[in-house]
Tab-separated table of C-alpha atoms in Angstrom:
chain	number	residue	atom	x	y	z
A	1	MET	CA	17.577	-20.494	23.399
A	2	PRO	CA	14.626	-18.278	23.456
A	3	GLY	CA	11.479	-18.728	21.602
A	4	PRO	CA	10.211	-16.309	18.772
A	5	SER	CA	7.693	-14.212	21.108
A	6	ALA	CA	10.923	-13.385	23.076
A	7	VAL	CA	12.249	-11.304	20.018
A	8	PRO	CA	11.318	-7.756	21.443
A	9	ILE	CA	10.084	-5.387	18.977
A	10	VAL	CA	11.162	-1.597	19.358
A	11	LEU	CA	9.673	0.691	17.199
A	12	SER	CA	11.261	3.748	15.799
A	13	VAL	CA	8.945	7.035	15.546
A	14	ASP	CA	8.779	6.670	11.610
A	15	GLU	CA	8.207	2.996	12.048
A	16	ARG	CA	5.370	3.474	14.359
A	17	ALA	CA	3.676	6.333	12.256
A	18	GLU	CA	3.988	4.017	9.261
A	19	LEU	CA	2.552	0.745	10.688
A	20	VAL	CA	-0.180	2.764	12.376
A	21	ARG	CA	-1.224	4.347	8.719
A	22	ARG	CA	-1.223	0.764	7.800
A	23	ALA	CA	-3.158	-0.513	9.964
A	24	GLY	CA	-5.906	1.710	8.866
A	25	LEU	CA	-5.781	0.772	5.469
A	26	PRO	CA	-8.390	-1.202	3.772
A	27	GLU	CA	-6.584	-4.314	2.317
A	28	ARG	CA	-7.046	-6.447	5.164
A	29	ARG	CA	-3.837	-8.221	5.047
A	30	ARG	CA	-1.809	-5.477	5.370
A	31	ALA	CA	-3.596	-4.115	7.976
A	32	ASP	CA	-3.472	-7.070	9.905
A	33	ARG	CA	0.303	-7.302	9.889
A	34	ALA	CA	0.830	-3.680	10.996
A	35	ARG	CA	-1.587	-4.562	14.113
A	36	ILE	CA	0.293	-7.752	14.734
A	37	ILE	CA	3.649	-5.614	14.735
A	38	LEU	CA	1.948	-2.907	16.952
A	39	ALA	CA	0.765	-5.269	19.417
A	40	CYS	CA	4.010	-6.955	19.613
A	41	ALA	CA	5.920	-3.374	20.053
A	42	ASP	CA	3.318	-2.716	23.306
A	43	GLY	CA	4.860	-5.656	24.776
A	44	MET	CA	2.272	-8.234	23.927
A	45	SER	CA	3.437	-12.008	23.726
A	46	ASN	CA	2.638	-13.680	20.677
A	47	ALA	CA	-0.488	-15.656	22.184
A	48	GLY	CA	-1.723	-12.262	23.770
A	49	ALA	CA	-1.643	-10.972	20.357
A	50	ALA	CA	-3.229	-13.566	18.472
A	51	GLN	CA	-6.247	-14.057	20.526
A	52	ALA	CA	-6.617	-9.781	20.925
A	53	LEU	CA	-6.430	-9.776	17.014
A	54	GLY	CA	-8.281	-12.524	16.075
A	55	VAL	CA	-5.351	-14.430	13.884
A	56	ALA	CA	-3.471	-17.295	14.599
A	57	VAL	CA	-0.625	-17.543	17.003
A	58	LYS	CA	1.652	-18.987	13.787
A	59	SER	CA	0.691	-15.903	12.026
A	60	VAL	CA	1.946	-13.602	14.779
A	61	SER	CA	5.310	-15.470	15.531
A	62	LYS	CA	6.055	-15.357	11.454
A	63	TRP	CA	5.657	-11.385	11.189
A	64	ARG	CA	7.084	-10.643	13.985
A	65	CYS	CA	10.319	-12.615	13.161
A	66	LEU	CA	10.084	-11.158	9.767
A	67	PHE	CA	9.631	-7.722	10.794
A	68	ALA	CA	12.440	-8.321	13.298
A	69	ASP	CA	14.699	-9.604	10.633
A	70	GLN	CA	13.918	-6.890	7.921
A	71	ARG	CA	11.771	-4.541	9.583
A	72	LEU	CA	8.820	-2.743	7.328
A	73	ALA	CA	10.183	-4.481	4.273
A	74	GLY	CA	9.636	-7.726	5.982
A	75	LEU	CA	5.857	-7.151	6.212
A	76	GLU	CA	5.566	-7.106	2.134
A	77	ASP	CA	4.004	-9.350	-0.093
A	78	ALA	CA	6.111	-12.156	-1.536
A	79	ALA	CA	6.818	-12.433	-4.964
A	80	PRO	CA	3.892	-14.752	-6.649
A	81	ILE	CA	4.823	-18.351	-6.290
A	82	GLY	CA	4.861	-20.217	-10.182
A	83	ARG	CA	5.980	-20.076	-13.501
A	84	PRO	CA	6.674	-16.373	-14.949
A	85	LYS	CA	4.659	-16.152	-18.066
A	86	ALA	CA	6.077	-14.971	-21.007
A	87	GLU	CA	5.668	-11.331	-21.576
A	88	LEU	CA	2.908	-11.060	-24.659
A	89	VAL	CA	3.331	-7.811	-26.332
A	90	LEU	CA	1.451	-7.252	-29.952
A	91	GLU	CA	2.236	-5.134	-32.881
A	92	GLU	CA	-0.280	-2.918	-34.035
A	93	ALA	CA	-1.403	-4.651	-37.209
A	94	GLU	CA	-1.683	-8.007	-35.009
A	95	ARG	CA	-3.821	-5.954	-32.387
A	96	ALA	CA	-5.961	-4.857	-35.186
A	97	GLN	CA	-6.746	-8.196	-36.556
A	98	LEU	CA	-7.471	-9.675	-32.951
A	99	ILE	CA	-9.627	-7.129	-32.423
A	100	ARG	CA	-11.392	-7.620	-35.996
A	101	TRP	CA	-11.843	-11.416	-35.395
A	102	ALA	CA	-12.741	-10.895	-31.742
A	103	ARG	CA	-15.847	-8.489	-32.902
A	104	ARG	CA	-16.972	-9.463	-36.261
A	105	ALA	CA	-19.901	-11.637	-36.265
A	106	LYS	CA	-18.757	-14.092	-39.246
A	107	THR	CA	-15.694	-15.046	-37.477
A	108	ALA	CA	-15.585	-18.894	-36.107
A	109	GLN	CA	-16.739	-18.892	-32.416
A	110	TYR	CA	-13.076	-20.754	-31.600
A	111	LEU	CA	-11.069	-17.835	-33.220
A	112	ALA	CA	-12.845	-15.069	-31.710
A	113	MET	CA	-12.270	-16.538	-28.606
A	114	ARG	CA	-8.652	-17.193	-28.865
A	115	ALA	CA	-8.533	-13.557	-30.312
A	116	LYS	CA	-10.044	-12.333	-26.936
A	117	ILE	CA	-8.115	-14.299	-25.028
A	118	VAL	CA	-4.930	-13.136	-26.354
A	119	LEU	CA	-6.151	-9.404	-26.413
A	120	ALA	CA	-6.878	-9.603	-22.526
A	121	CYS	CA	-3.432	-11.550	-21.886
A	122	ALA	CA	-1.560	-8.437	-23.974
A	123	GLU	CA	-3.374	-5.968	-21.689
A	124	GLY	CA	-1.812	-7.385	-18.646
A	125	GLY	CA	-4.343	-9.741	-17.170
A	126	THR	CA	-2.940	-13.007	-15.196
A	127	ASN	CA	-4.263	-16.427	-16.535
A	128	LYS	CA	-6.594	-16.717	-13.702
A	129	GLN	CA	-7.954	-13.266	-14.513
A	130	VAL	CA	-8.511	-13.586	-18.351
A	131	ALA	CA	-10.196	-17.183	-17.652
A	132	SER	CA	-12.262	-15.690	-14.795
A	133	ASP	CA	-13.423	-12.616	-17.390
A	134	LEU	CA	-13.893	-14.840	-20.420
A	135	GLY	CA	-15.739	-17.846	-18.465
A	136	VAL	CA	-12.846	-20.249	-19.768
A	137	ASP	CA	-10.843	-22.636	-17.756
A	138	GLU	CA	-7.310	-21.349	-16.995
A	139	SER	CA	-5.152	-23.908	-19.004
A	140	THR	CA	-7.049	-22.737	-22.511
A	141	VAL	CA	-5.898	-19.452	-21.515
A	142	ASP	CA	-2.512	-20.472	-21.327
A	143	ARG	CA	-2.771	-22.643	-24.023
A	144	TRP	CA	-3.254	-19.825	-26.425
A	145	ARG	CA	-0.924	-17.271	-24.618
A	146	ALA	CA	1.856	-19.825	-25.200
A	147	ARG	CA	1.050	-20.583	-28.744
A	148	PHE	CA	0.557	-17.095	-29.476
A	149	VAL	CA	3.847	-16.285	-28.075
A	150	ALA	CA	5.579	-19.204	-30.014
A	151	ARG	CA	3.798	-18.565	-33.191
A	152	ARG	CA	2.122	-15.595	-33.355
A	153	MET	CA	-1.181	-15.171	-35.553
A	154	ASP	CA	-0.469	-18.696	-37.115
A	155	GLY	CA	-0.314	-20.263	-33.454
A	156	LEU	CA	-4.340	-19.398	-33.337
A	157	HIS	CA	-5.188	-21.408	-36.060
A	158	ASP	CA	-6.277	-25.044	-35.507
A	159	GLU	CA	-3.465	-27.656	-36.745
A	160	PRO	CA	-4.293	-29.990	-39.270
A	161	ARG	CA	-5.635	-33.239	-37.767
A	162	PRO	CA	-4.798	-36.555	-38.828
A	163	GLY	CA	-7.755	-39.070	-40.271
A	164	ARG	CA	-10.315	-37.825	-43.246
A	165	PRO	CA	-11.582	-34.606	-43.009
A	166	PRO	CA	-15.317	-34.366	-41.643
């Protein structure tokens, strides 16, 4: 049985034009994939293409096989791995209250931060992006996103703690 380097790559005129366009893109990953397929179409082996482009032989083999199976669609990024996040959509009244909490100087700091987290998540930010932007841990963003989705505004307040109050 022939190895992955034996998978012949024959490009149509349109595919070659699209790959040349992608090879010039500033996004390095997509450009590298296009350059790999162009090198393979020019008859290079996986090892030869890897050496010429400065990538791993395994990468060349992977993209060659994906292109052979799915053509240009095989070069696209796969969907992100992980749990899908619950969509966070704010009503106007909620948004207005959260903005007030986030901006007001007299708001408790914990509540202001939670309001900022929810507002950033509602704008479409990922937990990682929001955590980085606000300087908090990713698990903190995950916790307050989930609590807000489950209990809306009431979820942002502290729950009663056991024992004597301070």
